[in-house]
């Protein structure tokens, strides 16, 4: 019976995607006599929580909250973080029932559910839980595995090439390019290798109207970008460069990380820097390095054939007996392009 | 108003797929007072035509055909081939209206439509014409372009590999394998290169219940299969071997063709031998050779990644500026496999 309210709360939560990281996106609605009387969502990192926004909005309208139901995607927090605990606010408001999608997986959040129950508030749990988990997957991975959520994105021909025999690669796919920008609008960071920067000089920004730019993470093991001027170094977004080269020099606003440049080493630093999600965009060798770490793979295929050319996962090697396997969770196509969203078949 | 009858005629015609080649599959129904009173289809090469089967079936039931309508996928023939002209039979029967999907594209068939009209029979043309053209695509290509219709079939990983770095390749896809056998049941011939025979020793038969085996066409340019014993040489189906090697020896029932082994040279001979359709199944170099001749591509993807390995179109080379392009006309997937049917974007 709470599904339709939870659906609305999820919709609201999504407005915070890409803005609240490494917090989870959260949405909430206050329901009175079967009708939504106010709504709220967590708008940006450090901003007010969804519950507070919804409750205060109702109060501003002069609504009496006594006996109402609060439907919120995530268990309300019971700790003093950047904002006071939502539990206290709920208890004071007169709300008599709280419906949540999932418990807060973050060990530091405290148990909001227990606190509410102790104060005589009925709590209904697990409404549209799978959808809420999907919504919060960056956050769940970040706080339970202490690493960013990892997506791989590639655009290849039917025969798995990301460049032709001459090394030309731009605009392999076009119709579905907007999806790539939607991803950049939501992922906290985009990661590419130094050779991609040298070759394509990409901006790695989000070109959607109203979009926000992700942090750019560059893997420049040997420091080949040292001293150079590239679009990814422009100061319209945060830049983090990983290198093994002590001498490497980058513009002053670039965060240089001296590191072994292993996938594990990179993920550890990104976690510490508050990056909850990384979209690995290439090139070929970088995709190969991150393949076995991927939580999701976004594959764009253009219905072209290059034959000889650069492999999408060059340098990577598995065998027919035990290759990485994925399951297709979404597939869309136009006349000449195909998009697949895939998840690993088995993961610890 | 004739669509539903034509749909039934198309359904009937399909029962002859793979059995009537290089004739077209044809289906027919006799309609009396809005109701189908008899049905027929062309069952096998040299067998009775669909019109004859339907008309004789009605007569056997004691039906008076005067004033009835014949709905048939293809224009009735007006020539003496393996059977007498259908036009004469229709005219004698008392049928007053004939509804067809498309005109017979074969120049030798004569104009059935004109003959019928001359005898006062009303003719309605073009009902579900696109579907009928699709149904007859082998035949149309065969009689208008004097070559077989060409399909490419491959099964690859997400990264376009048909074998891993050790050369292992069997069973890349499994869930959708039945589709491959449905193709072998319909295409007149299956073509593979000699190295595929050496490596996998495939049967190239159709393992569907009630299926029929396609002609096996082997491209053995240098004669590496000479004197050998392979499953494709078993005498449960016709075998044609193309070779440049005069000395090459094959089992006695094998049709050896000494030829330049170019795609053009192969297609010419297959045409002359009455092969209206070829399913090119591999290996990698053969797929590359036939790619630009393909009328349709059937791609099976398994959601695995091999990284290093054998390319689906090895030895083939195009460029980013002008690669072969296809449009997706059908797409299906299971959790871990994807099937695409594609047609070339532009073809003369």
GROMACS .gro file of N, CA and C in nm, chain A residues 154 156-161 164-166 168-172 291 297 299 301-309 311-321 323-331 333-338 340 342 345, chain B residues 154 156-161 164-166 168-172 291 297 299 301-309 311-321 323-331 333-338 340 342 345:
model
  336
  154UNK      N    1   3.243   0.160  -2.244
  154UNK     CA    2   3.319   0.159  -2.369
  154UNK      C    3   3.227   0.169  -2.488
  156UNK      N    4   3.231   0.046  -2.880
  156UNK     CA    5   3.310  -0.033  -2.974
  156UNK      C    6   3.228  -0.069  -3.098
  157UNK      N    7   3.298  -0.120  -3.195
  157UNK     CA    8   3.230  -0.174  -3.313
  157UNK      C    9   3.176  -0.312  -3.279
  158UNK      N   10   3.105  -0.371  -3.372
  158UNK     CA   11   3.050  -0.505  -3.353
  158UNK      C   12   3.160  -0.605  -3.323
  159UNK      N   13   3.278  -0.580  -3.380
  159UNK     CA   14   3.389  -0.673  -3.362
  159UNK      C   15   3.484  -0.629  -3.251
  160UNK      N   16   3.432  -0.548  -3.157
  160UNK     CA   17   3.509  -0.519  -3.036
  160UNK      C   18   3.629  -0.428  -3.055
  161UNK      N   19   3.620  -0.338  -3.152
  161UNK     CA   20   3.732  -0.245  -3.175
  161UNK      C   21   3.693  -0.105  -3.128
  164UNK      N   22   4.024   0.214  -3.534
  164UNK     CA   23   4.055   0.136  -3.654
  164UNK      C   24   4.206   0.114  -3.664
  165UNK      N   25   4.251   0.052  -3.772
  165UNK     CA   26   4.391   0.014  -3.784
  165UNK      C   27   4.485   0.136  -3.784
  166UNK      N   28   4.429   0.253  -3.822
  166UNK     CA   29   4.511   0.375  -3.819
  166UNK      C   30   4.506   0.444  -3.683
  168UNK      N   31   4.228   0.569  -3.552
  168UNK     CA   32   4.118   0.665  -3.546
  168UNK      C   33   4.003   0.607  -3.464
  169UNK      N   34   3.949   0.690  -3.376
  169UNK     CA   35   3.851   0.635  -3.283
  169UNK      C   36   3.733   0.724  -3.251
  170UNK      N   37   3.739   0.850  -3.283
  170UNK     CA   38   3.633   0.940  -3.235
  170UNK      C   39   3.497   0.907  -3.294
  171UNK      N   40   3.393   0.929  -3.210
  171UNK     CA   41   3.255   0.919  -3.256
  171UNK      C   42   3.221   0.782  -3.312
  172UNK      N   43   3.263   0.679  -3.243
  172UNK     CA   44   3.221   0.547  -3.286
  172UNK      C   45   3.070   0.534  -3.271
  291UNK      N   46   3.864  -0.421  -1.562
  291UNK     CA   47   3.754  -0.512  -1.598
  291UNK      C   48   3.707  -0.599  -1.482
  297UNK      N   49   2.899  -0.267  -1.625
  297UNK     CA   50   2.962  -0.235  -1.753
  297UNK      C   51   2.856  -0.172  -1.843
  299UNK      N   52   2.809  -0.084  -2.215
  299UNK     CA   53   2.870  -0.109  -2.346
  299UNK      C   54   2.785  -0.046  -2.455
  301UNK      N   55   2.757  -0.029  -2.858
  301UNK     CA   56   2.807  -0.089  -2.982
  301UNK      C   57   2.751  -0.012  -3.100
  302UNK      N   58   2.841   0.017  -3.190
  302UNK     CA   59   2.798   0.070  -3.318
  302UNK      C   60   2.799  -0.048  -3.415
  303UNK      N   61   2.702  -0.054  -3.503
  303UNK     CA   62   2.692  -0.169  -3.594
  303UNK      C   63   2.783  -0.152  -3.715
  304UNK      N   64   2.908  -0.124  -3.683
  304UNK     CA   65   3.012  -0.115  -3.785
  304UNK      C   66   3.111  -0.228  -3.761
  305UNK      N   67   3.195  -0.251  -3.860
  305UNK     CA   68   3.302  -0.348  -3.844
  305UNK      C   69   3.432  -0.283  -3.886
  306UNK      N   70   3.534  -0.288  -3.801
  306UNK     CA   71   3.665  -0.233  -3.838
  306UNK      C   72   3.761  -0.343  -3.883
  307UNK      N   73   3.740  -0.467  -3.837
  307UNK     CA   74   3.838  -0.571  -3.866
  307UNK      C   75   3.963  -0.544  -3.784
  308UNK      N   76   4.074  -0.522  -3.850
  308UNK     CA   77   4.195  -0.489  -3.774
  308UNK      C   78   4.176  -0.356  -3.701
  309UNK      N   79   4.233  -0.346  -3.582
  309UNK     CA   80   4.219  -0.223  -3.505
  309UNK      C   81   4.253  -0.247  -3.361
  311UNK      N   82   4.177  -0.332  -2.983
  311UNK     CA   83   4.080  -0.406  -2.904
  311UNK      C   84   4.027  -0.325  -2.787
  312UNK      N   85   3.902  -0.349  -2.755
  312UNK     CA   86   3.842  -0.277  -2.643
  312UNK      C   87   3.914  -0.306  -2.511
  313UNK      N   88   3.958  -0.430  -2.493
  313UNK     CA   89   4.032  -0.463  -2.370
  313UNK      C   90   4.173  -0.510  -2.407
  314UNK      N   91   4.254  -0.422  -2.459
  314UNK     CA   92   4.385  -0.471  -2.503
  314UNK      C   93   4.475  -0.496  -2.382
  315UNK      N   94   4.559  -0.596  -2.395
  315UNK     CA   95   4.648  -0.631  -2.285
  315UNK      C   96   4.582  -0.721  -2.183
  316UNK      N   97   4.450  -0.737  -2.194
  316UNK     CA   98   4.379  -0.823  -2.100
  316UNK      C   99   4.375  -0.965  -2.157
  317UNK      N  100   4.378  -1.064  -2.069
  317UNK     CA  101   4.375  -1.201  -2.117
  317UNK      C  102   4.301  -1.292  -2.021
  318UNK      N  103   4.197  -1.356  -2.071
  318UNK     CA  104   4.128  -1.458  -1.990
  318UNK      C  105   4.126  -1.584  -2.075
  319UNK      N  106   4.061  -1.688  -2.028
  319UNK     CA  107   4.056  -1.809  -2.110
  319UNK      C  108   3.913  -1.856  -2.123
  320UNK      N  109   3.889  -1.939  -2.223
  320UNK     CA  110   3.755  -1.988  -2.253
  320UNK      C  111   3.697  -2.064  -2.134
  321UNK      N  112   3.782  -2.119  -2.051
  321UNK     CA  113   3.731  -2.200  -1.940
  321UNK      C  114   3.682  -2.115  -1.823
  323UNK      N  115   3.630  -1.717  -1.820
  323UNK     CA  116   3.637  -1.574  -1.852
  323UNK      C  117   3.545  -1.494  -1.760
  324UNK      N  118   3.566  -1.363  -1.747
  324UNK     CA  119   3.469  -1.280  -1.676
  324UNK      C  120   3.335  -1.288  -1.751
  325UNK      N  121   3.228  -1.302  -1.677
  325UNK     CA  122   3.096  -1.314  -1.740
  325UNK      C  123   3.002  -1.210  -1.680
  326UNK      N  124   2.914  -1.162  -1.762
  326UNK     CA  125   2.820  -1.060  -1.718
  326UNK      C  126   2.678  -1.103  -1.750
  327UNK      N  127   2.583  -1.040  -1.679
  327UNK     CA  128   2.446  -1.064  -1.721
  327UNK      C  129   2.386  -0.932  -1.764
  328UNK      N  130   2.306  -0.939  -1.868
  328UNK     CA  131   2.247  -0.819  -1.927
  328UNK      C  132   2.129  -0.776  -1.840
  329UNK      N  133   2.133  -0.654  -1.790
  329UNK     CA  134   2.020  -0.608  -1.710
  329UNK      C  135   1.937  -0.504  -1.786
  330UNK      N  136   1.994  -0.449  -1.893
  330UNK     CA  137   1.920  -0.354  -1.975
  330UNK      C  138   1.977  -0.357  -2.115
  331UNK      N  139   1.893  -0.346  -2.212
  331UNK     CA  140   1.940  -0.342  -2.351
  331UNK      C  141   1.848  -0.249  -2.429
  333UNK      N  142   1.826  -0.034  -2.827
  333UNK     CA  143   1.898  -0.007  -2.952
  333UNK      C  144   1.824   0.087  -3.044
  334UNK      N  145   1.902   0.157  -3.123
  334UNK     CA  146   1.847   0.234  -3.234
  334UNK      C  147   1.872   0.147  -3.357
  335UNK      N  148   1.854   0.204  -3.475
  335UNK     CA  149   1.881   0.128  -3.597
  335UNK      C  150   2.025   0.080  -3.604
  336UNK      N  151   2.118   0.164  -3.560
  336UNK     CA  152   2.259   0.135  -3.584
  336UNK      C  153   2.345   0.137  -3.459
  337UNK      N  154   2.282   0.149  -3.343
  337UNK     CA  155   2.360   0.145  -3.219
  337UNK      C  156   2.288   0.063  -3.113
  338UNK      N  157   2.370   0.002  -3.028
  338UNK     CA  158   2.316  -0.085  -2.925
  338UNK      C  159   2.377  -0.046  -2.792
  340UNK      N  160   2.414  -0.179  -2.390
  340UNK     CA  161   2.392  -0.285  -2.292
  340UNK      C  162   2.439  -0.239  -2.155
  342UNK      N  163   2.536  -0.417  -1.811
  342UNK     CA  164   2.565  -0.552  -1.762
  342UNK      C  165   2.624  -0.548  -1.622
  345UNK      N  166   2.851  -1.163  -1.328
  345UNK     CA  167   2.771  -1.280  -1.292
  345UNK      C  168   2.793  -1.324  -1.148
  502UNK      N  169   2.801  -1.550  -3.674
  502UNK     CA  170   2.916  -1.567  -3.586
  502UNK      C  171   2.872  -1.564  -3.441
  504UNK      N  172   3.045  -1.458  -3.082
  504UNK     CA  173   3.166  -1.398  -3.027
  504UNK      C  174   3.144  -1.353  -2.882
  505UNK      N  175   3.253  -1.318  -2.819
  505UNK     CA  176   3.244  -1.257  -2.686
  505UNK      C  177   3.208  -1.109  -2.703
  506UNK      N  178   3.187  -1.042  -2.593
  506UNK     CA  179   3.158  -0.898  -2.595
  506UNK      C  180   3.266  -0.820  -2.666
  507UNK      N  181   3.389  -0.869  -2.656
  507UNK     CA  182   3.500  -0.798  -2.717
  507UNK      C  183   3.539  -0.855  -2.854
  508UNK      N  184   3.443  -0.921  -2.919
  508UNK     CA  185   3.463  -0.960  -3.057
  508UNK      C  186   3.561  -1.073  -3.081
  509UNK      N  187   3.572  -1.164  -2.985
  509UNK     CA  188   3.665  -1.276  -3.001
  509UNK      C  189   3.586  -1.405  -3.025
  512UNK      N  190   3.975  -1.793  -2.758
  512UNK     CA  191   4.063  -1.728  -2.661
  512UNK      C  192   4.208  -1.735  -2.708
  513UNK      N  193   4.300  -1.687  -2.625
  513UNK     CA  194   4.439  -1.676  -2.667
  513UNK      C  195   4.503  -1.813  -2.696
  514UNK      N  196   4.444  -1.919  -2.637
  514UNK     CA  197   4.495  -2.054  -2.666
  514UNK      C  198   4.427  -2.116  -2.788
  516UNK      N  199   4.101  -2.182  -2.803
  516UNK     CA  200   3.980  -2.255  -2.766
  516UNK      C  201   3.857  -2.175  -2.801
  517UNK      N  202   3.760  -2.242  -2.861
  517UNK     CA  203   3.646  -2.166  -2.913
  517UNK      C  204   3.510  -2.232  -2.896
  518UNK      N  205   3.505  -2.358  -2.865
  518UNK     CA  206   3.374  -2.425  -2.868
  518UNK      C  207   3.277  -2.370  -2.765
  519UNK      N  208   3.148  -2.368  -2.805
  519UNK     CA  209   3.041  -2.333  -2.712
  519UNK      C  210   3.056  -2.195  -2.651
  520UNK      N  211   3.087  -2.100  -2.735
  520UNK     CA  212   3.090  -1.963  -2.683
  520UNK      C  213   2.949  -1.923  -2.641
  639UNK      N  214   3.225  -1.069  -4.555
  639UNK     CA  215   3.155  -0.961  -4.484
  639UNK      C  216   3.086  -0.862  -4.577
  645UNK      N  217   2.338  -1.042  -4.138
  645UNK     CA  218   2.437  -1.090  -4.042
  645UNK      C  219   2.363  -1.136  -3.917
  647UNK      N  220   2.440  -1.227  -3.550
  647UNK     CA  221   2.548  -1.218  -3.452
  647UNK      C  222   2.499  -1.270  -3.318
  649UNK      N  223   2.619  -1.295  -2.932
  649UNK     CA  224   2.720  -1.250  -2.837
  649UNK      C  225   2.699  -1.319  -2.704
  650UNK      N  226   2.809  -1.367  -2.651
  650UNK     CA  227   2.807  -1.416  -2.516
  650UNK      C  228   2.864  -1.304  -2.430
  651UNK      N  229   2.810  -1.283  -2.313
  651UNK     CA  230   2.855  -1.170  -2.229
  651UNK      C  231   2.979  -1.208  -2.149
  652UNK      N  232   3.077  -1.260  -2.223
  652UNK     CA  233   3.208  -1.291  -2.166
  652UNK      C  234   3.311  -1.198  -2.229
  653UNK      N  235   3.427  -1.194  -2.168
  653UNK     CA  236   3.538  -1.117  -2.226
  653UNK      C  237   3.659  -1.209  -2.231
  654UNK      N  238   3.721  -1.219  -2.348
  654UNK     CA  239   3.845  -1.298  -2.360
  654UNK      C  240   3.969  -1.210  -2.356
  655UNK      N  241   3.954  -1.084  -2.396
  655UNK     CA  242   4.074  -1.001  -2.408
  655UNK      C  243   4.153  -1.048  -2.530
  656UNK      N  244   4.275  -1.093  -2.509
  656UNK     CA  245   4.352  -1.145  -2.623
  656UNK      C  246   4.283  -1.269  -2.679
  657UNK      N  247   4.289  -1.285  -2.810
  657UNK     CA  248   4.225  -1.401  -2.871
  657UNK      C  249   4.208  -1.379  -3.019
  659UNK      N  250   4.015  -1.267  -3.345
  659UNK     CA  251   3.911  -1.173  -3.386
  659UNK      C  252   3.804  -1.240  -3.472
  660UNK      N  253   3.683  -1.191  -3.458
  660UNK     CA  254   3.574  -1.247  -3.538
  660UNK      C  255   3.597  -1.226  -3.688
  661UNK      N  256   3.655  -1.112  -3.726
  661UNK     CA  257   3.684  -1.090  -3.867
  661UNK      C  258   3.833  -1.071  -3.886
  662UNK      N  259   3.911  -1.174  -3.865
  662UNK     CA  260   4.055  -1.154  -3.874
  662UNK      C  261   4.096  -1.140  -4.019
  663UNK      N  262   4.197  -1.059  -4.040
  663UNK     CA  263   4.245  -1.037  -4.178
  663UNK      C  264   4.163  -0.933  -4.251
  664UNK      N  265   4.051  -0.893  -4.193
  664UNK     CA  266   3.967  -0.791  -4.258
  664UNK      C  267   4.011  -0.654  -4.209
  665UNK      N  268   4.001  -0.555  -4.295
  665UNK     CA  269   4.042  -0.422  -4.254
  665UNK      C  270   3.955  -0.314  -4.320
  666UNK      N  271   3.890  -0.232  -4.238
  666UNK     CA  272   3.819  -0.117  -4.293
  666UNK      C  273   3.871   0.005  -4.217
  667UNK      N  274   3.813   0.120  -4.241
  667UNK     CA  275   3.860   0.237  -4.167
  667UNK      C  276   3.743   0.308  -4.103
  668UNK      N  277   3.775   0.392  -4.005
  668UNK     CA  278   3.673   0.462  -3.929
  668UNK      C  279   3.590   0.553  -4.020
  669UNK      N  280   3.647   0.594  -4.133
  669UNK     CA  281   3.575   0.686  -4.220
  669UNK      C  282   3.471   0.615  -4.308
  671UNK      N  283   3.350   0.235  -4.276
  671UNK     CA  284   3.341   0.092  -4.243
  671UNK      C  285   3.207   0.036  -4.293
  672UNK      N  286   3.198  -0.096  -4.308
  672UNK     CA  287   3.067  -0.157  -4.334
  672UNK      C  288   2.974  -0.126  -4.216
  673UNK      N  289   2.853  -0.088  -4.246
  673UNK     CA  290   2.757  -0.055  -4.140
  673UNK      C  291   2.630  -0.138  -4.158
  674UNK      N  292   2.571  -0.171  -4.049
  674UNK     CA  293   2.450  -0.253  -4.052
  674UNK      C  294   2.340  -0.186  -3.972
  675UNK      N  295   2.217  -0.226  -4.000
  675UNK     CA  296   2.110  -0.180  -3.911
  675UNK      C  297   2.048  -0.301  -3.843
  676UNK      N  298   2.016  -0.282  -3.720
  676UNK     CA  299   1.961  -0.391  -3.639
  676UNK      C  300   1.814  -0.408  -3.675
  677UNK      N  301   1.775  -0.527  -3.719
  677UNK     CA  302   1.633  -0.548  -3.749
  677UNK      C  303   1.567  -0.636  -3.644
  678UNK      N  304   1.649  -0.706  -3.565
  678UNK     CA  305   1.592  -0.787  -3.458
  678UNK      C  306   1.696  -0.801  -3.350
  679UNK      N  307   1.653  -0.800  -3.227
  679UNK     CA  308   1.745  -0.818  -3.116
  679UNK      C  309   1.673  -0.895  -3.006
  681UNK      N  310   1.761  -1.116  -2.619
  681UNK     CA  311   1.866  -1.158  -2.530
  681UNK      C  312   1.814  -1.242  -2.414
  682UNK      N  313   1.903  -1.327  -2.365
  682UNK     CA  314   1.877  -1.396  -2.240
  682UNK      C  315   1.963  -1.321  -2.138
  683UNK      N  316   1.979  -1.376  -2.019
  683UNK     CA  317   2.062  -1.311  -1.918
  683UNK      C  318   2.205  -1.291  -1.967
  684UNK      N  319   2.257  -1.390  -2.037
  684UNK     CA  320   2.401  -1.388  -2.067
  684UNK      C  321   2.433  -1.403  -2.216
  685UNK      N  322   2.330  -1.398  -2.301
  685UNK     CA  323   2.357  -1.404  -2.445
  685UNK      C  324   2.267  -1.306  -2.519
  686UNK      N  325   2.323  -1.259  -2.631
  686UNK     CA  326   2.252  -1.159  -2.710
  686UNK      C  327   2.252  -1.204  -2.855
  688UNK      N  328   2.162  -1.067  -3.246
  688UNK     CA  329   2.126  -0.955  -3.333
  688UNK      C  330   2.110  -1.003  -3.475
  690UNK      N  331   2.107  -0.835  -3.838
  690UNK     CA  332   2.139  -0.706  -3.898
  690UNK      C  333   2.141  -0.715  -4.050
  693UNK      N  334   2.354  -0.143  -4.429
  693UNK     CA  335   2.290  -0.012  -4.437
  693UNK      C  336   2.265   0.032  -4.580
   0.00000   0.00000   0.00000
